[in-house]
Amino acid sequence: MALFKRPRPAAAPPPQPAAAPPKGPPVDPLAGDAVAHRFRAELAEGRWQEFHDFLEATRDWTSRDFYLSRLADITGRPAWLDEWAAARPGSPLPWLFRGQHGVFWAWQARGSGRASTVAQDTWPVFYARLVDADRDLARAAAMDDEDPTPHARSIQAALGLDLGQTEKHKRFGEAARRFRWHRSAHTIMIQATAAKWSGSNQEMFEFARGSSAEAPEGSGVHVVVPLAHLEKWLNLPRESGDGEARQLQYFRDGQVRAEIWRAADRSVRSPRYQPDQYTPSDRNIFTMCFFLMQDYQAQLEQMRLIGPLIEASPWKYHGDPGRAYEQARTRALQVIGMAQGSGSHRAP
Amino acid sequence: MIPVVETGVVDGVTVLRSASATGRNAAALVFRVGRFDETLPVAGVTHLVEHLTLSTGQRASYQFNAEVSGRFTAFFMESADPADTADFITTACRGLAGDHRQGLEQEKRILRTEAASRGGAGALGACLNERYGASGPGLAAYPEYGLHRLGWAEVEAWRRSWFTAGNAVLWISGTVPDGLRLDLPPGPAPAAAPLRPLGLTLPGFAPGGRGGIGLSLTGRLSDAASVTLDILQRRLAQMLRHERGLSYDVAQARERLDGDIFHAWLTADALPEQTSSVAHAMLTVFESLAGHGGTDEEVAEYARRLRDGYESPAGPVMILHRQAQDVLYGRPAREPAKILWAAGQVGPEAVSDAARQLLGQMIVATPQLVPAIQGRMPQLPAWSATTVSGVIRRSRDSAASLTTGSLGVMLTPEEGRHVTVCFDAMAALLCWNDGQRTLVGTDGFAVRLDPGEWPDGDAVVRSVEALVPPGLVVTIDSPGPERPPRDQAPAAAPPPVAGTSPARPRVWPRILRGLCFAVVAFGILAIAGGDVSDGIAFVVIGVLAVACQQLWAQRRVRRGR
């Protein structure tokens, strides 16, 4: 028998599971494209043959880029990629697809966080996958001199391998020489010229503004302007001590708003806008900017056009993309409702 | 016209001759001995022999010089008068037989001065060191330590064994002078020690060098390898300089490591911000060559340039020197026409095979970590794989520990990372005049011992010295490498360089401690003198100060500062 009894601590209440915030509507990474959905199901079972034929017949470079990039985003390394390459050695397509997958696969190892969040032993894996991806993309490029896709996609490999701004611009130049208004080549270059990938705000905006100034009305390339502003906005807290305060004000700046409006008027809001597979992406990007600019009429106008085709990017910057999208919509409706009740609301 | 080489023998020495393309005589007396034949404690002995040979002070009216490379020593001259050739050969042979003990120290000093102005072997030497450690070609990474140690007896013995008639070839481009004599001691060519490459997993990379990228490549001598290296260099120059403007110079240097194996050093310079891009481009081009081979046009261009070289004014000298090296290695000297024919037969497959072989044995030297290289190959080991057990001591300066046992010495800068030198695999023990010691292992790893850093440091040094054969000891009359700052863990000692600034021993903590003890002693004296209260105060203050200092020092050790 113990001489002294320690007071038994009161039983702690069982931990209550944190109430999960309600999920928003689903996000479709295939942008509602029925063809893409069909091929994704086939590829999931290792059946690449029909997709090969489809991709081979697709010489519209925007479409090829869309199906390639959206369907190659597969977790892990499927064995059928090598089987495809072995079965069609004379075709650039298996190398193109495997190269694009290699880029995604590399980032699966690295994660999407800042470099400081990456474990030391992860870097060699990340780099090795990028080197392999770059070899595949170079091989695809050598086999089809007309196709801008491998050049555009290889910018991502150059970015991860830290090959420098000269190399990134060279690769962009190769893509643009084959298709001047290649949307993905332009949007990837926003990342490639950003400060976090050895570029700078100045370089990024020079590229974005220059591209938008030259792009024809109705082109999806104008999306580089809101993308550049979103990139800068995201990075503000790391730039200075008052970054978070500046972030709150960023999209209320008159020049920022004017630039985004000008880009929107020349693309998603233009009667000459040419819809394609990337249209949901274009509209989601502009919509989030309108939301941050508190231009709720324009935001809701784009949301009506988006319908159910919510894209993960850029809403993921606010957490769950579907929920962020819904919250933005609710906020806009509330403000518009109040405005209608008390007077008027006018978009600039 | 391609020069024709005639062969003869004079005084037991093979003589090669061809017509001169310039009308002037050129000649070289070549011996099959060089830096790679030495050992670390006598490194520089061949260079010393070369200097002493031509140190007679006589001023010749013709051009002459001498050179020591990895495997060859050549005394060469050039003149319009064939009689000068005979004079030079006689002078060289007389110099090789002379007693130079009077001028020995002066020449050693001159050589140390030459080394100081020349600088180190840089990334090339570092790569050879990675491959061969502190032996054979790996010695290129080290200073000529023998210059601190060699006496006349050792120099003379070296000369007697290597500079013999059986280990020499004389080549002459031009006229063989009347009455040519080669008065060299008789004797066969000594057997060269076999190459002892370390068991590395290759390809691999090693951070080092100041800028740009260096590729260290080894392979068997072959026509395909020569063609492949030429194509590779030209493709790289075309891409890096002419197409992309990333490099100013793409250079290649090749050297025989023994009779069959060569080492090629292929470099491209680059601005720091372009280093990654240059590395990626170099390796991509190399991989492409390994994958697809060269084109017929590239092979034909190589053969044409080779023929141009043979037919140029420098052609005879180039051919003669190469043939002399073949003869000295006991290989049949190949006629230029046969080499040209064989080069023209090299096909894409052979180029591809040679490139694959070279890639598989490659070491890449980079100024910093380069993602495009990290993604292709591992970094070469920076730490020893072997460990030894024995007495463990903690550093006074850092979190490092030192293990000394009967089998060797092991420095452990941090948990799981060791630098080990075993006594049965030692290349040299360097003894600096400030008390520091550097143990260099045959694998190239080195442990620096500073007696001031370790408890019982002097005893440790004495115990280590007792286990090292005297033939491996080099006493250097200058201070050892400076100890790293106290906030850095000691690392593997780099290939040590003589003449660095002295180490700064840690004296101020000892002074502080001495003052504390003085305060205590003062207090005791005061108590003894009757001032009890003040005396106790001094004693308490002194004791507290010592205790605080001790606690602070232990904390520094625990934090690894």
mmCIF file of C-alpha atoms in Angstrom, chain B residues 97-363:
data_model
loop_
_atom_site.group_PDB
_atom_site.id
_atom_site.type_symbol
_atom_site.label_atom_id
_atom_site.label_comp_id
_atom_site.label_asym_id
_atom_site.label_seq_id
_atom_site.Cartn_x
_atom_site.Cartn_y
_atom_site.Cartn_z
ATOM 1 C CA ALA B 97 75.694 12.283 -63.925
ATOM 2 C CA GLY B 98 76.968 15.284 -61.949
ATOM 3 C CA ASP B 99 77.285 15.745 -58.206
ATOM 4 C CA HIS B 100 74.846 18.533 -57.303
ATOM 5 C CA ARG B 101 74.882 18.359 -53.554
ATOM 6 C CA GLN B 102 76.323 21.881 -53.414
ATOM 7 C CA GLY B 103 73.455 23.406 -55.349
ATOM 8 C CA LEU B 104 70.726 21.224 -53.885
ATOM 9 C CA GLU B 105 69.279 23.670 -51.355
ATOM 10 C CA GLN B 106 69.356 26.513 -53.851
ATOM 11 C CA GLU B 107 67.395 24.508 -56.435
ATOM 12 C CA LYS B 108 64.897 23.359 -53.819
ATOM 13 C CA ARG B 109 64.327 27.011 -52.942
ATOM 14 C CA ILE B 110 63.903 27.910 -56.609
ATOM 15 C CA LEU B 111 61.380 25.102 -57.023
ATOM 16 C CA ARG B 112 59.388 26.223 -54.006
ATOM 17 C CA THR B 113 59.337 29.721 -55.489
ATOM 18 C CA GLU B 114 58.207 28.315 -58.820
ATOM 19 C CA ALA B 115 55.427 26.395 -57.098
ATOM 20 C CA ALA B 116 54.276 29.479 -55.202
ATOM 21 C CA SER B 117 53.999 31.523 -58.369
ATOM 22 C CA ARG B 118 52.406 28.695 -60.357
ATOM 23 C CA GLY B 119 49.620 27.964 -57.888
ATOM 24 C CA GLY B 120 47.957 24.603 -57.307
ATOM 25 C CA ALA B 121 46.587 22.030 -59.689
ATOM 26 C CA GLY B 122 43.039 23.275 -59.049
ATOM 27 C CA ALA B 123 39.981 21.243 -59.940
ATOM 28 C CA LEU B 124 41.924 18.994 -62.309
ATOM 29 C CA GLY B 125 44.235 17.921 -59.497
ATOM 30 C CA ALA B 126 41.251 17.540 -57.178
ATOM 31 C CA CYS B 127 39.552 15.170 -59.625
ATOM 32 C CA LEU B 128 42.681 13.053 -60.005
ATOM 33 C CA ASN B 129 42.934 13.027 -56.226
ATOM 34 C CA GLU B 130 39.335 11.794 -56.027
ATOM 35 C CA ARG B 131 40.204 8.972 -58.401
ATOM 36 C CA TYR B 132 43.577 7.894 -57.065
ATOM 37 C CA GLY B 133 43.907 9.393 -53.607
ATOM 38 C CA ALA B 134 47.430 10.320 -52.566
ATOM 39 C CA SER B 135 49.187 8.047 -55.022
ATOM 40 C CA GLY B 136 49.987 7.992 -58.732
ATOM 41 C CA PRO B 137 48.042 10.624 -60.668
ATOM 42 C CA GLY B 138 46.361 11.735 -57.437
ATOM 43 C CA LEU B 139 49.654 13.338 -56.394
ATOM 44 C CA ALA B 140 48.878 16.155 -58.821
ATOM 45 C CA ALA B 141 46.716 17.676 -56.075
ATOM 46 C CA TYR B 142 49.591 18.120 -53.607
ATOM 47 C CA PRO B 143 52.502 20.492 -53.255
ATOM 48 C CA GLU B 144 55.950 19.068 -53.863
ATOM 49 C CA TYR B 145 56.441 18.022 -50.250
ATOM 50 C CA GLY B 146 59.676 16.248 -51.085
ATOM 51 C CA LEU B 147 61.334 19.637 -51.449
ATOM 52 C CA HIS B 148 61.152 19.941 -47.638
ATOM 53 C CA ARG B 149 62.729 16.593 -47.058
ATOM 54 C CA LEU B 150 64.941 15.339 -49.845
ATOM 55 C CA GLY B 151 68.655 15.028 -49.289
ATOM 56 C CA TRP B 152 71.248 14.366 -51.923
ATOM 57 C CA ALA B 153 71.308 10.620 -51.283
ATOM 58 C CA GLU B 154 67.599 10.222 -52.056
ATOM 59 C CA VAL B 155 67.825 12.452 -55.124
ATOM 60 C CA GLU B 156 70.814 10.560 -56.425
ATOM 61 C CA ALA B 157 69.130 7.216 -55.844
ATOM 62 C CA TRP B 158 66.041 8.363 -57.735
ATOM 63 C CA ARG B 159 68.152 9.598 -60.603
ATOM 64 C CA ARG B 160 70.131 6.373 -60.728
ATOM 65 C CA SER B 161 67.054 4.195 -60.976
ATOM 66 C CA TRP B 162 65.023 6.198 -63.496
ATOM 67 C CA PHE B 163 67.395 8.237 -65.664
ATOM 68 C CA THR B 164 69.040 5.327 -67.409
ATOM 69 C CA ALA B 165 69.783 4.448 -70.994
ATOM 70 C CA GLY B 166 67.136 1.741 -70.981
ATOM 71 C CA ASN B 167 64.509 4.223 -69.857
ATOM 72 C CA ALA B 168 65.343 6.957 -72.374
ATOM 73 C CA VAL B 169 64.520 7.844 -75.956
ATOM 74 C CA LEU B 170 66.164 10.610 -77.946
ATOM 75 C CA TRP B 171 64.254 12.091 -80.843
ATOM 76 C CA ILE B 172 65.687 14.474 -83.393
ATOM 77 C CA SER B 173 63.804 16.409 -85.993
ATOM 78 C CA GLY B 174 66.489 17.350 -88.490
ATOM 79 C CA THR B 175 70.058 16.160 -88.786
ATOM 80 C CA VAL B 176 71.737 13.691 -86.453
ATOM 81 C CA PRO B 177 74.926 15.493 -85.401
ATOM 82 C CA ASP B 178 78.276 13.892 -86.023
ATOM 83 C CA GLY B 179 79.793 12.229 -83.011
ATOM 84 C CA LEU B 180 76.527 12.080 -81.062
ATOM 85 C CA ARG B 181 77.054 10.381 -77.703
ATOM 86 C CA LEU B 182 74.510 9.497 -75.061
ATOM 87 C CA ASP B 183 76.524 8.960 -71.947
ATOM 88 C CA LEU B 184 73.811 7.654 -69.643
ATOM 89 C CA PRO B 185 74.161 4.999 -67.002
ATOM 90 C CA PRO B 186 73.090 1.608 -68.285
ATOM 91 C CA GLY B 187 70.041 -0.010 -66.839
ATOM 92 C CA PRO B 188 66.595 -1.219 -67.762
ATOM 93 C CA ALA B 189 63.386 0.758 -67.575
ATOM 94 C CA PRO B 190 62.028 0.332 -64.036
ATOM 95 C CA ALA B 191 58.583 -1.195 -63.759
ATOM 96 C CA ALA B 192 55.994 1.455 -63.043
ATOM 97 C CA ALA B 193 53.711 0.932 -60.090
ATOM 98 C CA PRO B 194 50.251 -0.036 -61.326
ATOM 99 C CA LEU B 195 47.485 2.536 -61.113
ATOM 100 C CA ARG B 196 45.433 2.123 -57.960
ATOM 101 C CA PRO B 197 42.063 3.754 -58.566
ATOM 102 C CA LEU B 198 39.876 4.084 -55.500
ATOM 103 C CA GLY B 199 36.688 2.090 -55.515
ATOM 104 C CA LEU B 200 34.382 4.955 -56.405
ATOM 105 C CA THR B 201 30.902 4.650 -57.784
ATOM 106 C CA LEU B 202 31.021 6.675 -60.957
ATOM 107 C CA PRO B 203 29.909 8.907 -62.495
ATOM 108 C CA GLY B 204 29.939 11.310 -59.611
ATOM 109 C CA PHE B 205 30.500 14.960 -58.921
ATOM 110 C CA ALA B 206 32.781 16.857 -56.601
ATOM 111 C CA PRO B 207 32.228 20.485 -55.628
ATOM 112 C CA GLY B 208 35.433 22.402 -56.241
ATOM 113 C CA GLY B 209 37.056 24.873 -58.547
ATOM 114 C CA ARG B 210 36.371 28.542 -58.956
ATOM 115 C CA GLY B 211 34.139 28.819 -61.988
ATOM 116 C CA GLY B 212 32.844 26.843 -64.889
ATOM 117 C CA ILE B 213 32.531 23.110 -65.224
ATOM 118 C CA GLY B 214 35.292 20.518 -65.537
ATOM 119 C CA LEU B 215 34.791 16.968 -66.752
ATOM 120 C CA SER B 216 37.402 14.450 -65.658
ATOM 121 C CA LEU B 217 37.335 11.497 -68.043
ATOM 122 C CA THR B 218 39.413 8.356 -68.198
ATOM 123 C CA GLY B 219 39.509 5.539 -70.686
ATOM 124 C CA ARG B 220 41.700 3.209 -72.689
ATOM 125 C CA LEU B 221 43.780 4.780 -75.405
ATOM 126 C CA SER B 222 42.097 4.145 -78.734
ATOM 127 C CA ASP B 223 41.390 5.856 -82.001
ATOM 128 C CA ALA B 224 37.692 5.885 -81.139
ATOM 129 C CA ALA B 225 38.381 7.645 -77.849
ATOM 130 C CA SER B 226 40.484 10.299 -79.597
ATOM 131 C CA VAL B 227 37.811 10.891 -82.226
ATOM 132 C CA THR B 228 35.085 10.989 -79.585
ATOM 133 C CA LEU B 229 36.851 13.558 -77.420
ATOM 134 C CA ASP B 230 37.506 15.735 -80.447
ATOM 135 C CA ILE B 231 33.871 15.614 -81.570
ATOM 136 C CA LEU B 232 32.676 16.291 -78.036
ATOM 137 C CA GLN B 233 34.895 19.323 -77.629
ATOM 138 C CA ARG B 234 33.827 20.743 -80.991
ATOM 139 C CA ARG B 235 30.137 20.218 -80.318
ATOM 140 C CA LEU B 236 30.456 21.864 -76.923
ATOM 141 C CA ALA B 237 32.356 24.829 -78.338
ATOM 142 C CA GLN B 238 29.764 25.213 -81.069
ATOM 143 C CA MET B 239 26.869 25.168 -78.634
ATOM 144 C CA LEU B 240 28.277 26.957 -75.605
ATOM 145 C CA ARG B 241 30.217 29.669 -77.367
ATOM 146 C CA HIS B 242 28.872 30.145 -80.863
ATOM 147 C CA GLU B 243 25.174 29.342 -80.434
ATOM 148 C CA ARG B 244 24.385 30.268 -76.845
ATOM 149 C CA GLY B 245 27.177 32.617 -75.857
ATOM 150 C CA LEU B 246 27.508 30.996 -72.445
ATOM 151 C CA SER B 247 31.232 30.176 -72.477
ATOM 152 C CA TYR B 248 34.348 31.866 -73.713
ATOM 153 C CA ASP B 249 36.540 28.795 -73.813
ATOM 154 C CA VAL B 250 35.904 25.099 -74.159
ATOM 155 C CA ALA B 251 39.255 23.410 -73.655
ATOM 156 C CA GLN B 252 40.628 19.917 -73.519
ATOM 157 C CA ALA B 253 43.871 18.545 -72.083
ATOM 158 C CA ARG B 254 44.852 14.902 -72.303
ATOM 159 C CA GLU B 255 47.553 12.989 -70.520
ATOM 160 C CA ARG B 256 48.647 9.382 -70.333
ATOM 161 C CA LEU B 257 48.195 7.859 -66.912
ATOM 162 C CA ASP B 258 50.052 4.711 -67.905
ATOM 163 C CA GLY B 259 50.677 2.686 -71.036
ATOM 164 C CA ASP B 260 47.005 2.111 -71.812
ATOM 165 C CA ILE B 261 44.971 4.581 -69.818
ATOM 166 C CA PHE B 262 44.550 8.286 -70.499
ATOM 167 C CA HIS B 263 42.916 11.103 -68.597
ATOM 168 C CA ALA B 264 41.108 13.894 -70.398
ATOM 169 C CA TRP B 265 40.141 17.160 -68.751
ATOM 170 C CA LEU B 266 37.381 18.945 -70.588
ATOM 171 C CA THR B 267 36.416 22.369 -69.303
ATOM 172 C CA ALA B 268 33.980 25.146 -70.116
ATOM 173 C CA ASP B 269 34.116 28.460 -68.313
ATOM 174 C CA ALA B 270 30.917 30.190 -67.249
ATOM 175 C CA LEU B 271 29.598 33.134 -65.301
ATOM 176 C CA PRO B 272 28.214 32.079 -61.905
ATOM 177 C CA GLU B 273 24.619 32.629 -63.019
ATOM 178 C CA GLN B 274 25.179 30.507 -66.130
ATOM 179 C CA THR B 275 26.995 27.620 -64.462
ATOM 180 C CA SER B 276 23.897 25.468 -64.128
ATOM 181 C CA SER B 277 22.889 26.040 -67.720
ATOM 182 C CA VAL B 278 26.403 25.290 -68.985
ATOM 183 C CA ALA B 279 26.568 22.083 -66.939
ATOM 184 C CA HIS B 280 23.213 20.926 -68.267
ATOM 185 C CA ALA B 281 24.174 21.726 -71.841
ATOM 186 C CA MET B 282 27.542 19.941 -71.522
ATOM 187 C CA LEU B 283 26.032 16.786 -70.137
ATOM 188 C CA THR B 284 23.133 16.841 -72.593
ATOM 189 C CA VAL B 285 25.560 17.073 -75.512
ATOM 190 C CA PHE B 286 27.700 14.321 -74.045
ATOM 191 C CA GLU B 287 24.684 12.064 -73.516
ATOM 192 C CA SER B 288 23.529 12.722 -77.031
ATOM 193 C CA LEU B 289 26.933 11.692 -78.374
ATOM 194 C CA ALA B 290 26.768 8.528 -76.290
ATOM 195 C CA GLY B 291 23.282 7.832 -77.577
ATOM 196 C CA HIS B 292 23.718 8.514 -81.266
ATOM 197 C CA GLY B 293 27.471 8.599 -81.922
ATOM 198 C CA GLY B 294 29.206 11.008 -84.245
ATOM 199 C CA THR B 295 28.499 11.674 -87.868
ATOM 200 C CA ASP B 296 30.659 10.586 -90.782
ATOM 201 C CA GLU B 297 31.370 14.261 -91.450
ATOM 202 C CA GLU B 298 32.669 14.796 -87.938
ATOM 203 C CA VAL B 299 34.974 11.786 -88.190
ATOM 204 C CA ALA B 300 36.220 12.967 -91.595
ATOM 205 C CA GLU B 301 36.870 16.457 -90.186
ATOM 206 C CA TYR B 302 38.864 14.959 -87.343
ATOM 207 C CA ALA B 303 41.012 12.953 -89.772
ATOM 208 C CA ARG B 304 41.566 16.020 -91.922
ATOM 209 C CA ARG B 305 42.685 18.143 -88.987
ATOM 210 C CA LEU B 306 44.962 15.355 -87.818
ATOM 211 C CA ARG B 307 46.538 15.146 -91.254
ATOM 212 C CA ASP B 308 46.940 18.940 -91.304
ATOM 213 C CA GLY B 309 48.698 18.703 -87.967
ATOM 214 C CA TYR B 310 51.086 16.036 -89.199
ATOM 215 C CA GLU B 311 51.865 18.060 -92.293
ATOM 216 C CA SER B 312 52.301 21.339 -90.414
ATOM 217 C CA PRO B 313 55.765 22.663 -89.391
ATOM 218 C CA ALA B 314 55.126 21.255 -85.902
ATOM 219 C CA GLY B 315 54.134 17.861 -87.311
ATOM 220 C CA PRO B 316 57.492 16.077 -87.004
ATOM 221 C CA VAL B 317 57.943 17.105 -83.386
ATOM 222 C CA MET B 318 54.393 15.993 -82.539
ATOM 223 C CA ILE B 319 54.881 12.613 -84.195
ATOM 224 C CA LEU B 320 58.334 12.027 -82.725
ATOM 225 C CA HIS B 321 57.272 12.890 -79.196
ATOM 226 C CA ARG B 322 54.257 10.586 -79.385
ATOM 227 C CA GLN B 323 56.353 7.749 -80.766
ATOM 228 C CA ALA B 324 58.968 8.284 -78.068
ATOM 229 C CA GLN B 325 56.259 7.851 -75.448
ATOM 230 C CA ASP B 326 55.061 4.654 -77.125
ATOM 231 C CA VAL B 327 58.594 3.257 -77.196
ATOM 232 C CA LEU B 328 59.125 4.119 -73.547
ATOM 233 C CA TYR B 329 55.949 2.268 -72.661
ATOM 234 C CA GLY B 330 57.063 -0.719 -74.715
ATOM 235 C CA ARG B 331 54.255 -0.174 -77.204
ATOM 236 C CA PRO B 332 54.799 -0.392 -80.954
ATOM 237 C CA ALA B 333 55.214 3.084 -82.383
ATOM 238 C CA ARG B 334 52.376 3.701 -84.816
ATOM 239 C CA GLU B 335 53.077 5.329 -88.134
ATOM 240 C CA PRO B 336 51.024 8.502 -88.746
ATOM 241 C CA ALA B 337 49.544 7.051 -91.896
ATOM 242 C CA LYS B 338 48.186 4.103 -89.942
ATOM 243 C CA ILE B 339 46.735 6.408 -87.313
ATOM 244 C CA LEU B 340 45.036 8.465 -90.012
ATOM 245 C CA TRP B 341 43.629 5.383 -91.673
ATOM 246 C CA ALA B 342 42.351 4.001 -88.359
ATOM 247 C CA ALA B 343 40.762 7.323 -87.423
ATOM 248 C CA GLY B 344 38.870 7.360 -90.683
ATOM 249 C CA GLN B 345 37.471 3.915 -89.926
ATOM 250 C CA VAL B 346 35.861 4.974 -86.642
ATOM 251 C CA GLY B 347 32.117 4.712 -87.098
ATOM 252 C CA PRO B 348 29.160 6.174 -85.210
ATOM 253 C CA GLU B 349 28.813 3.026 -83.109
ATOM 254 C CA ALA B 350 32.424 3.175 -81.955
ATOM 255 C CA VAL B 351 32.015 6.843 -81.031
ATOM 256 C CA SER B 352 28.840 6.034 -79.165
ATOM 257 C CA ASP B 353 30.558 3.204 -77.274
ATOM 258 C CA ALA B 354 33.560 5.351 -76.407
ATOM 259 C CA ALA B 355 31.339 8.212 -75.222
ATOM 260 C CA ARG B 356 29.307 5.826 -73.059
ATOM 261 C CA GLN B 357 32.460 4.429 -71.524
ATOM 262 C CA LEU B 358 33.792 7.917 -70.799
ATOM 263 C CA LEU B 359 30.467 9.037 -69.327
ATOM 264 C CA GLY B 360 30.378 6.019 -67.064
ATOM 265 C CA GLN B 361 33.761 6.891 -65.537
ATOM 266 C CA MET B 362 33.237 10.628 -65.346
ATOM 267 C CA ILE B 363 33.820 12.985 -62.444
#
